[in-house]
Coordinates of C-alpha atoms in Angstrom, one line a residue:
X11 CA -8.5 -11.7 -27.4
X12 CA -6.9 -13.4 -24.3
X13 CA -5.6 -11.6 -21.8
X14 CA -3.3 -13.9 -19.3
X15 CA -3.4 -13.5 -16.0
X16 CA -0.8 -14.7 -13.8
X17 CA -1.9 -17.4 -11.3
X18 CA -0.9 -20.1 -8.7
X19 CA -0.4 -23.5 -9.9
X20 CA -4.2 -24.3 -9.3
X21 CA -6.7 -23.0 -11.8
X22 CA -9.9 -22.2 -9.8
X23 CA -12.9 -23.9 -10.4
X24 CA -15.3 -22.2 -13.2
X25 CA -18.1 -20.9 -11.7
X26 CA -15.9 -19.7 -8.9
X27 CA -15.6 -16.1 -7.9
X28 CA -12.0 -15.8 -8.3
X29 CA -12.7 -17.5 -11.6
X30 CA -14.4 -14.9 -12.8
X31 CA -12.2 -12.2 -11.5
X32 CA -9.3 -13.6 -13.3
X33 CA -11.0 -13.9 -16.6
X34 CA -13.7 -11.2 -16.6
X35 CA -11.9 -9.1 -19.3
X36 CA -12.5 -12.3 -21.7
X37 CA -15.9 -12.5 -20.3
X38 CA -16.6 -9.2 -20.9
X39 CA -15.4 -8.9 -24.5
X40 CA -17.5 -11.9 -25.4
X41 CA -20.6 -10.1 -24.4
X42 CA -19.4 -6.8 -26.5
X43 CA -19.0 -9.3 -29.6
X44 CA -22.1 -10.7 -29.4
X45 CA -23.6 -6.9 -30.3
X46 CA -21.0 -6.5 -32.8
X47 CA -21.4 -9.6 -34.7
X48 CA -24.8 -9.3 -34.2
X49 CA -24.5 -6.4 -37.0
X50 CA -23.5 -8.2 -39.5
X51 CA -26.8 -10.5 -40.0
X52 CA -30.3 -9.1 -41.3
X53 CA -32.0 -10.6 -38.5
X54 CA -30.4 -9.3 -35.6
X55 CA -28.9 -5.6 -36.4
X56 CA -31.9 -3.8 -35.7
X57 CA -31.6 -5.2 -32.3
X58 CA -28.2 -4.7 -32.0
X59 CA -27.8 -1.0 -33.9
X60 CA -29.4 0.0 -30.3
X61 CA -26.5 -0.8 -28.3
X62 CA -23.6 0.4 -31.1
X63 CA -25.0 3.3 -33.0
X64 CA -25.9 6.5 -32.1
X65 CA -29.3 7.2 -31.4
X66 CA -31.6 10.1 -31.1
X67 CA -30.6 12.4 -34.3
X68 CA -32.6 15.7 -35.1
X69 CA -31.7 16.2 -38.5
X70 CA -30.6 13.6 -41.5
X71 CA -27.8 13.7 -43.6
X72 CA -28.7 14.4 -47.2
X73 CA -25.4 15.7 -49.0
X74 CA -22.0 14.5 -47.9
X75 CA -20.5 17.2 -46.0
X76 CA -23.8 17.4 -43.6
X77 CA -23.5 17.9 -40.0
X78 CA -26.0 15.1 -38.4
X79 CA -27.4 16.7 -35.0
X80 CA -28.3 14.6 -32.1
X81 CA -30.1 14.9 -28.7
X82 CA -30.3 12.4 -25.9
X83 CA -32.9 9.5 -25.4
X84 CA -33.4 6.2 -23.7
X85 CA -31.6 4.4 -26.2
X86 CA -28.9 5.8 -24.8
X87 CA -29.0 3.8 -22.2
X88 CA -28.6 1.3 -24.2
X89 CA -25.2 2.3 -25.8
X90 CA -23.6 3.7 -22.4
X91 CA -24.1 -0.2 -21.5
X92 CA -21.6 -1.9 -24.8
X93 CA -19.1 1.5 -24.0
X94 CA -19.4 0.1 -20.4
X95 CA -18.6 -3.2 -21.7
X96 CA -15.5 -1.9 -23.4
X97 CA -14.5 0.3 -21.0
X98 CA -13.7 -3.1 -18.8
X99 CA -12.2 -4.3 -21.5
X100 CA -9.7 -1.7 -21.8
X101 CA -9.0 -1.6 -18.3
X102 CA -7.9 -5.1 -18.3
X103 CA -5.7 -4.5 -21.6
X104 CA -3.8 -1.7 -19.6
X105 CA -3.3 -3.1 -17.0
X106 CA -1.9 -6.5 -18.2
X107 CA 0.1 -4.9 -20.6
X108 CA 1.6 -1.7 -19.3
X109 CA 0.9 -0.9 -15.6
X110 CA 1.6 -4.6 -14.4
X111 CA 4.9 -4.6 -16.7
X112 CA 5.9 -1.0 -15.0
X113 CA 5.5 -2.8 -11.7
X114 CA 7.1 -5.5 -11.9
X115 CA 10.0 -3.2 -12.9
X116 CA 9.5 -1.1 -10.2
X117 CA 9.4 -3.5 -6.9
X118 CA 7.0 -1.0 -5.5
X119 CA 4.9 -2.2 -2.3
X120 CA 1.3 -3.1 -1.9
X121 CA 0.3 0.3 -1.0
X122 CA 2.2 1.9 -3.7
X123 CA 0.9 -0.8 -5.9
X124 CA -3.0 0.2 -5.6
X125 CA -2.2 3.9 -5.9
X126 CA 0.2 3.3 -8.7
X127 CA -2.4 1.4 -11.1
X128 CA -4.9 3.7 -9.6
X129 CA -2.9 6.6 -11.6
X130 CA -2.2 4.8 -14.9
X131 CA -5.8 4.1 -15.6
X132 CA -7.0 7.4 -14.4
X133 CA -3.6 9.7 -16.2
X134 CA -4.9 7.6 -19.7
X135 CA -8.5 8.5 -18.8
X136 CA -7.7 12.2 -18.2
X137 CA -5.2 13.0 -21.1
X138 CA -7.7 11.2 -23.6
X139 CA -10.5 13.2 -22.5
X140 CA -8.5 16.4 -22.1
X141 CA -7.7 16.1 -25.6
X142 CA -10.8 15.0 -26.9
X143 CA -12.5 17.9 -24.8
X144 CA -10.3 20.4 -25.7
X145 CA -10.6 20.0 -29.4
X146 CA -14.2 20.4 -29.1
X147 CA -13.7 23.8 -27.5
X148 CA -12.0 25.0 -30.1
X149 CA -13.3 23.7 -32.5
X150 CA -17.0 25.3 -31.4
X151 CA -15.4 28.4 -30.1
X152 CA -16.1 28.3 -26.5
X153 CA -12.5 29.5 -25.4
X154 CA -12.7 33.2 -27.3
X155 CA -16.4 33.4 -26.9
X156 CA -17.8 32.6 -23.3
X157 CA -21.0 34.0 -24.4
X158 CA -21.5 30.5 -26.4
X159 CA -22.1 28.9 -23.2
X160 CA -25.3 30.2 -22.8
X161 CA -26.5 31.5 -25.8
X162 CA -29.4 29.9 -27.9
X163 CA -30.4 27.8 -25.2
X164 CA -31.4 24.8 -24.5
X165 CA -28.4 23.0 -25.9
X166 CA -30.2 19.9 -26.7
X167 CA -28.4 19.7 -30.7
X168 CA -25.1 18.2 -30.1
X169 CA -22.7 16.8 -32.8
X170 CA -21.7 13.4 -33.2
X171 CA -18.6 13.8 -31.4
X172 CA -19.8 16.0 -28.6
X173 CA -22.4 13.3 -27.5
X174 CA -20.2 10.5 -27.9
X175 CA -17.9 12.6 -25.0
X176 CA -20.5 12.7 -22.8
X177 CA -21.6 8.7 -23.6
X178 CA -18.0 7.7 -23.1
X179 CA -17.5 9.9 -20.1
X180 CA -20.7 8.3 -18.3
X181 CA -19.3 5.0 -19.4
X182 CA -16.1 5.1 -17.9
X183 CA -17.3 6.2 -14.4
X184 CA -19.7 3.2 -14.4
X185 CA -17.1 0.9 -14.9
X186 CA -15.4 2.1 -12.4
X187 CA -17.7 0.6 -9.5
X188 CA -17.2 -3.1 -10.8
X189 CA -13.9 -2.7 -11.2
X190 CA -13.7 -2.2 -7.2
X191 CA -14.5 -6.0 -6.9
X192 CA -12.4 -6.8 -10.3
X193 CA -8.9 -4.9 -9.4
X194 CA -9.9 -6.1 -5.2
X195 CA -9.6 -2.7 -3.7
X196 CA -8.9 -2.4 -0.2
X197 CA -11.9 -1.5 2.4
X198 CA -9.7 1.7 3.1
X199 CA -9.3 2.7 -0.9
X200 CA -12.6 2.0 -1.6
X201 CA -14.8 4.9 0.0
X202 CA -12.7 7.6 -1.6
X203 CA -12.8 6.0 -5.1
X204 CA -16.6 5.2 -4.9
X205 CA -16.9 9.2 -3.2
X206 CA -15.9 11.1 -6.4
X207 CA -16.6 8.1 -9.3
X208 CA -20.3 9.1 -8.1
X209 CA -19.5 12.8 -8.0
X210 CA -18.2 12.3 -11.8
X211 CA -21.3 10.7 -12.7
X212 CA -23.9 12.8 -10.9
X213 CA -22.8 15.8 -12.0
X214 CA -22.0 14.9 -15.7
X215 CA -25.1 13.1 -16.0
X216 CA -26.7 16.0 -14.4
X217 CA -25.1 18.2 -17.3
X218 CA -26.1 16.1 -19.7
X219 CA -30.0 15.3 -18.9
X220 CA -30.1 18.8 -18.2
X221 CA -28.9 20.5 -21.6
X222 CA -26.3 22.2 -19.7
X223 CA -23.6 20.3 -21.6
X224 CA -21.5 23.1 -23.0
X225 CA -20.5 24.7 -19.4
X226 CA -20.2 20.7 -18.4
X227 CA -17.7 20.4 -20.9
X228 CA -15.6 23.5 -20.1
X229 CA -15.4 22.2 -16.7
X230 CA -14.8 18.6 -17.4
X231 CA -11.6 19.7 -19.0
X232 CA -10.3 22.5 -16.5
X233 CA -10.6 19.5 -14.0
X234 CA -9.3 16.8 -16.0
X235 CA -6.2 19.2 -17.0
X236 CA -5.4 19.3 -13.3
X237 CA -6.1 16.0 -12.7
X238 CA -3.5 14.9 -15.4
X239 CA -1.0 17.1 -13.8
X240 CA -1.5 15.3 -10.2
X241 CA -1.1 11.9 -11.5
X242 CA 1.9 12.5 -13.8
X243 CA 3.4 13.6 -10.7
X244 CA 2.3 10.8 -8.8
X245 CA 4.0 8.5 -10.8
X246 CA 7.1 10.1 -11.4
X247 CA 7.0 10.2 -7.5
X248 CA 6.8 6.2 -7.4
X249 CA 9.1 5.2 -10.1
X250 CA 11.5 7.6 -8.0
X251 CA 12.3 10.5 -10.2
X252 CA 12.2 12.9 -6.7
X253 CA 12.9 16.5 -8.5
X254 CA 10.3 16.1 -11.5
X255 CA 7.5 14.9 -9.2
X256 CA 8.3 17.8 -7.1
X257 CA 8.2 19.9 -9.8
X258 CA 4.7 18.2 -10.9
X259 CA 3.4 18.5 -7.5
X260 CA 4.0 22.5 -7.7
X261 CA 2.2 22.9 -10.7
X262 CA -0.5 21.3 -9.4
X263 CA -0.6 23.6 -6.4
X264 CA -0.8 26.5 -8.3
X265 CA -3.2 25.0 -10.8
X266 CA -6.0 23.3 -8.4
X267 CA -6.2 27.0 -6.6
X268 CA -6.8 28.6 -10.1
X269 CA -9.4 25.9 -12.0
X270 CA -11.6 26.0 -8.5
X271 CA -11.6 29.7 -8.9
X272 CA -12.1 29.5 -13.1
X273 CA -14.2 27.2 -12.6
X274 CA -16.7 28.9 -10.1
X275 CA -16.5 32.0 -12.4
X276 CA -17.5 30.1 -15.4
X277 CA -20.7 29.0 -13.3
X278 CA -21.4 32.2 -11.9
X279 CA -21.2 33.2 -15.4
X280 CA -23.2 30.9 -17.0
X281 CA -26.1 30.1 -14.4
X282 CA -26.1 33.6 -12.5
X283 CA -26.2 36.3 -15.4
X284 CA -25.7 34.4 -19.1
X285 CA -28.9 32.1 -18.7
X286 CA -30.9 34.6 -16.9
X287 CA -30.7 36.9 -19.6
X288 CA -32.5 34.3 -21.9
X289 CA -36.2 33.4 -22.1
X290 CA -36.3 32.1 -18.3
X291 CA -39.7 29.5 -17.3
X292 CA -41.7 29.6 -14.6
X293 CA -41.6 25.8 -14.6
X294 CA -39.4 23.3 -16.7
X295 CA -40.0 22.7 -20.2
X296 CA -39.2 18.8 -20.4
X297 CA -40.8 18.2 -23.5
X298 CA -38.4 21.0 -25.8
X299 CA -35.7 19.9 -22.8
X300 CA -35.5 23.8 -21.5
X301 CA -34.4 23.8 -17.6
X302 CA -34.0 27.6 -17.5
X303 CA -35.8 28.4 -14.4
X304 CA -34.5 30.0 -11.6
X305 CA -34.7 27.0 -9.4
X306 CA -32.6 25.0 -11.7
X307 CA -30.0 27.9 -12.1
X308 CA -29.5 28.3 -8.3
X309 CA -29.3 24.6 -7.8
X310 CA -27.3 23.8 -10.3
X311 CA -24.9 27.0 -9.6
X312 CA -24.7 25.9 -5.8
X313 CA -24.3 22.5 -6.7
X314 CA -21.0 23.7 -8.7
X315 CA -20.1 26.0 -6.0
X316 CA -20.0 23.8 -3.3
X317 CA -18.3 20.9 -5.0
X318 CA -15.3 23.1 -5.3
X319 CA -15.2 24.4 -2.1
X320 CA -15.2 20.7 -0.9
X321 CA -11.7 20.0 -3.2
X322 CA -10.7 23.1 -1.8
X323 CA -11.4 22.4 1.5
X324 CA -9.6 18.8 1.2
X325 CA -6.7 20.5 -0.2
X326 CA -6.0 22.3 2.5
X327 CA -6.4 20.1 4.9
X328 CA -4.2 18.0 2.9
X329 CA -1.7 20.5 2.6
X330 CA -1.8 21.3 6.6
X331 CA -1.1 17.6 7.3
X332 CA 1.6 17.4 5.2
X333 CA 3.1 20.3 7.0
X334 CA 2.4 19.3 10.4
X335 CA 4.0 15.5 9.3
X336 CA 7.2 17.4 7.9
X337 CA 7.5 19.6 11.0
X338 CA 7.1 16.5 13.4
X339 CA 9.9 14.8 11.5
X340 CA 12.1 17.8 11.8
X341 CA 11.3 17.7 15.4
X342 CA 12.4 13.8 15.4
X343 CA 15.5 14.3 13.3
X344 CA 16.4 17.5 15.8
X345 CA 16.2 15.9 19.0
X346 CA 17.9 12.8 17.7
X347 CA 20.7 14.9 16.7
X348 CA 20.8 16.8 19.9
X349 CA 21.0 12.9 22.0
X350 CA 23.8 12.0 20.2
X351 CA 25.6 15.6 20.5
X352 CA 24.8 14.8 24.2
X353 CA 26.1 11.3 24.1
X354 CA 29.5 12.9 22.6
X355 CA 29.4 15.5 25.1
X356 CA 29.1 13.2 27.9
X357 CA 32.1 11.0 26.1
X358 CA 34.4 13.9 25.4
X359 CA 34.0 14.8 29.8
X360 CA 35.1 11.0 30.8
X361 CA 37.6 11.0 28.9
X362 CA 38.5 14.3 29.7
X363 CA 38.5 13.5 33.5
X364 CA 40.5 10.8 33.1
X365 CA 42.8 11.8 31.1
X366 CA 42.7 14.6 34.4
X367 CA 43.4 11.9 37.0
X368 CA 45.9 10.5 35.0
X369 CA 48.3 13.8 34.9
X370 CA 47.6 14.2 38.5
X371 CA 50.0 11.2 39.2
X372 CA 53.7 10.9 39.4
X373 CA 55.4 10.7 36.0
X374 CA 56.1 6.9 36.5
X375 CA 52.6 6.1 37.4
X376 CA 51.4 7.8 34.5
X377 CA 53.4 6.0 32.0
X378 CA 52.3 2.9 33.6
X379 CA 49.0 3.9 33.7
X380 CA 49.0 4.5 29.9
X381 CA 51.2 1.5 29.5
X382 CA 48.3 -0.7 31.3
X383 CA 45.2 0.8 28.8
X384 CA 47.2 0.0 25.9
X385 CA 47.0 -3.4 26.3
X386 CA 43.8 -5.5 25.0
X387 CA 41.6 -6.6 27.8
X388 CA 43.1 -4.1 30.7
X389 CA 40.5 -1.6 30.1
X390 CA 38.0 -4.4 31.4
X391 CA 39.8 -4.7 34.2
X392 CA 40.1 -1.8 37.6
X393 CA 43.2 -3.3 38.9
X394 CA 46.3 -5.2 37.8
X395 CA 47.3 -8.8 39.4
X396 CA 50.9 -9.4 39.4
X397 CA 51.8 -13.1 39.6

């Protein structure tokens, strides 16, 4: 696979940084071949089955329509490393091919530009996982039986699909700190995208080393729903369609306000009464991967809590800039308005006076006087010369 990149008319030189920004996507998928091809030859699959396949399974499948179980290991280390590797890889596919295309179309400016790609590779991201997510919730019953969040704990059996969400999900938020230096994000862009890439990945690997994957689902996907809501908008808000994004940004309103408060219920829920009804430990189980103690449950429940006050708080304060920006442009556009009513004022009163000065004259004069601003060039002048 070659991906083009558009340069100057000089290629840089190969080992050169800007070399290997320009071509790390064909870099990268060399690497990712290397353990793919390595699966095809006797000698080398063992080694490289550790970064492809799925590790760690509990139970084997003996007929066809088994379910194989899984828990997590170290070798799964090993396979969030190639999903890293193709995460790159697909962030360089849709860019080239989609989101540069859309700007190029678009004219959009260098701001807009670093927000706009920011939103196509996160909207894919989010819809894809919401999706995936939300099949799994269904399919396992979580959304007409909450109980299943904490019931039979620890959750350390997953299915082959709901570990491979949590591998992909840790994946893709690695990625996303090279891809700082790869996409060359701005000093000023880059706090706030290395801020909550590393909330995504503490928390979900948090979840996930912890056996509290089931709750970390549920609220992977209230967040990621929102999420895809925000940066639809966005979008529609730079390619110019003004009255959907506005309609895109009121859903979103209303939904952040209700997925902070769903999602704090859930936790209060789950960590506060559902998992203190089952066999609580003194101390933490790490061998049979139980964390039910209470120091885990506050922890992890204040943990939760305080991560959505935080978005709340931000929204707000987002919210009350925004308003004090529109009110101070209101306050612009009003007393510009009320200079130039002045300046017409003021224009209407000359005018008026002279006209005044002018009816206050003998009829002759006046005719004259009319007579003599008629004519281009006497208004420049105070008096007439006769010659």
């Amino acid at each position: 696979m070659g991906l083009k990149r558009r340069t100057g008319t000089k290629n840089p030189p190969i080992f050169s940084t800007e070399f290997f920004i320009q071509n790390h996507a064909d870099i990268v998928s060399c690497i990712a071949m290397v353990f793919v091809i390595g699966l095809l030859f006797q000698v080398s699959a063992p080694l490289a089955s550790i970064f492809v396949v799925m590790h760690h399974n509990v139970t084997e499948a003996i007929e066809p329509n088994d379910v194989v179980l899984y828990t997590y290991g170290r070798q799964d280390l090993c396979v969030i490393t190639f999903y890293f590797l193709i995460a790159i890889v697909m962030h360089a596919i849709l860019q080239e091919y989609a989101l540069d295309k859309l700007n190029r179309k678009l004219h959009l400016s260098k701001m807009k530009h670093s927000k706009f790609n920011e939103s196509g590779q996160l909207l894919v991201f989010y819809a894809i996982s919401l999706i995936w997510g939300g099949d799994i919730i269904i399919r396992d019953g979580y959304l007409l039986n909450i109980s299943k969040l904490w019931q039979d704990y620890p959750h350390n059996e997953m299915t082959f699909m709901f570990k491979f969400y949590f591998i992909v999900q840790l994946a893709y938020w690695l990625h996303c700190y090279p891809e700082l230096f790869f996409q060359k994000v701005k000093k000023d862009e880059m706090k706030s995208r290395i801020v909550y890439t590393t909330l995504y990945l503490a928390f979900l690997a948090a979840g996930y080393a912890l056996n509290f994957t089931r709750i970390a689902i549920c609220l992977s996907v209230l967040h990621y729903l929102v999420e895809t809501v925000f940066h639809i908008a966005r979008l529609l808000y730079f390619a110019e369609k003004a009255k959907a994004a506005s309609y895109g940004f009121t859903v979103w309103n209303v939904l952040f306000v209700l997925v902070r408060l769903g999602s704090i219920t859930l936790s209060v829920l789950t960590f506060w009464y559902g998992l203190a009804l089952q066999q609580a430990l003194e101390a933490m189980d790490i061998v049979s991967g139980n964390f039910n103690t209470q120091l885990v449950r506050i922890n992890s429940l204040v943990a939760v809590c305080l991560l959505q006050a935080w978005m709340m708080w931000n929204f707000i304060n987002f919210h009350l800039k925004r308003m004090r920006e529109r009110a101070a442009q209101i306050a612009s556009s009003k007393k510009k308005a009320l200079a130039k009513k002045e300046k017409k004022l003021k224009k209407d009163e000359m005018k008026k006076a002279s006209e005044d000065e002018v009816n206050e004259l003998p009829e002759v004069d006046q005719y004259a006087k009319k007579d003599l601003r008629s004519r281009p060039g006497a208004a420049s002048s105070p008096k007439s010369k006769r010659f």
